[in-house]
Amino acid sequence: QTSWHIQLNQAPFKVEARQRYRLSFQARADSTRNVFVGFARGHAPWTDLGLWKHLVLNPEWHSFQEELVAAEDDDNARILFDLGGNGIPAEFADVKLSRLREDN
């Protein structure tokens, strides 16, 4: 089965273990479809760094805001939208990543 991934690189996207981050974005699809969003290393062994969240997209634009605590340190991480081999087109917009302070 073919799978498609969209990797967003914010060079350098350095994450620190146990640090909290917020990912905000808007998304839609031509019809109902599933996607996963998470954080992964940008190099072998490509392990996940946290937040693998299952989302359902619909034709209407929706805003998403997800928080994660990084599982490990990485100096070259990626935001990854896993489209999972589904041929239904999906769009993502206004992607923002924030490092959260300890008191948030």
Tab-separated table of C-alpha atoms in Angstrom, residues 8-86:
chain	number	residue	atom	x	y	z
A	8	LEU	CA	7.283	20.288	7.783
A	9	ASN	CA	10.766	21.378	8.687
A	10	GLN	CA	11.379	24.413	10.824
A	11	ALA	CA	15.138	24.535	10.560
A	12	PRO	CA	16.448	23.900	13.048
A	13	PHE	CA	13.472	22.417	14.878
A	14	LYS	CA	15.122	21.429	18.127
A	15	VAL	CA	12.979	19.678	20.714
A	16	GLU	CA	13.930	18.972	24.291
A	17	ALA	CA	12.781	15.986	26.326
A	18	ARG	CA	9.920	16.771	28.715
A	19	GLN	CA	9.378	20.217	27.124
A	20	ARG	CA	5.795	21.141	26.169
A	21	TYR	CA	4.893	22.311	22.653
A	22	ARG	CA	1.665	23.420	20.971
A	23	LEU	CA	0.885	22.722	17.306
A	24	SER	CA	-1.927	24.765	15.745
A	25	PHE	CA	-3.188	24.469	12.161
A	26	GLN	CA	-6.230	24.454	9.921
A	27	ALA	CA	-7.130	21.506	7.711
A	28	ARG	CA	-9.785	20.165	5.340
A	29	ALA	CA	-10.208	17.332	2.837
A	30	ASP	CA	-12.306	16.864	-0.302
A	31	SER	CA	-14.387	14.304	1.625
A	32	THR	CA	-14.125	12.630	5.040
A	33	ARG	CA	-10.696	11.067	5.595
A	34	ASN	CA	-8.324	10.128	8.409
A	35	VAL	CA	-4.850	11.535	9.026
A	36	PHE	CA	-2.327	11.276	11.838
A	37	VAL	CA	-0.139	14.113	13.065
A	38	GLY	CA	2.961	13.817	15.172
A	39	PHE	CA	6.599	14.662	15.688
A	40	ALA	CA	9.447	12.495	14.479
A	41	ARG	CA	13.180	12.542	14.078
A	42	GLY	CA	14.353	13.983	10.780
A	43	HIS	CA	16.933	11.202	10.392
A	44	ALA	CA	17.351	7.456	10.921
A	45	PRO	CA	16.046	5.708	12.997
A	46	TRP	CA	13.011	8.032	12.290
A	47	THR	CA	11.552	7.343	15.748
A	48	ASP	CA	8.589	9.274	17.033
A	49	LEU	CA	9.062	12.125	19.485
A	50	GLY	CA	5.484	12.380	20.719
A	51	LEU	CA	1.856	13.301	19.973
A	52	TRP	CA	0.618	10.788	17.393
A	53	LYS	CA	-2.921	12.065	17.151
A	54	HIS	CA	-5.659	10.641	14.906
A	55	LEU	CA	-7.722	13.351	13.197
A	56	VAL	CA	-10.753	13.170	10.934
A	57	LEU	CA	-10.882	15.797	8.197
A	58	ASN	CA	-14.039	16.916	6.397
A	59	PRO	CA	-14.720	19.310	3.488
A	60	GLU	CA	-15.153	22.246	5.872
A	61	TRP	CA	-12.048	23.978	7.229
A	62	HIS	CA	-11.462	23.189	10.919
A	63	SER	CA	-8.923	24.569	13.364
A	64	PHE	CA	-6.852	22.125	15.377
A	65	GLN	CA	-4.678	22.766	18.410
A	66	GLU	CA	-2.694	19.904	19.880
A	67	GLU	CA	-0.162	19.835	22.711
A	68	LEU	CA	2.656	17.415	23.301
A	69	VAL	CA	5.483	16.754	25.661
A	70	ALA	CA	8.585	15.726	23.718
A	71	ALA	CA	9.701	12.184	24.475
A	72	GLU	CA	13.388	12.767	23.655
A	73	ASP	CA	15.879	15.452	22.680
A	74	ASP	CA	16.414	15.979	18.956
A	75	ASP	CA	18.236	18.746	17.092
A	76	ASN	CA	16.519	18.090	13.739
A	77	ALA	CA	12.882	17.104	14.386
A	78	ARG	CA	9.982	17.183	11.912
A	79	ILE	CA	6.266	17.857	12.158
A	80	LEU	CA	4.702	14.978	10.251
A	81	PHE	CA	1.225	14.699	8.734
A	82	ASP	CA	0.760	11.016	7.857
A	83	LEU	CA	-1.803	10.779	5.049
A	84	GLY	CA	-1.754	6.966	5.123
A	85	GLY	CA	-2.198	6.051	1.468
A	86	ASN	CA	-5.659	7.567	1.138
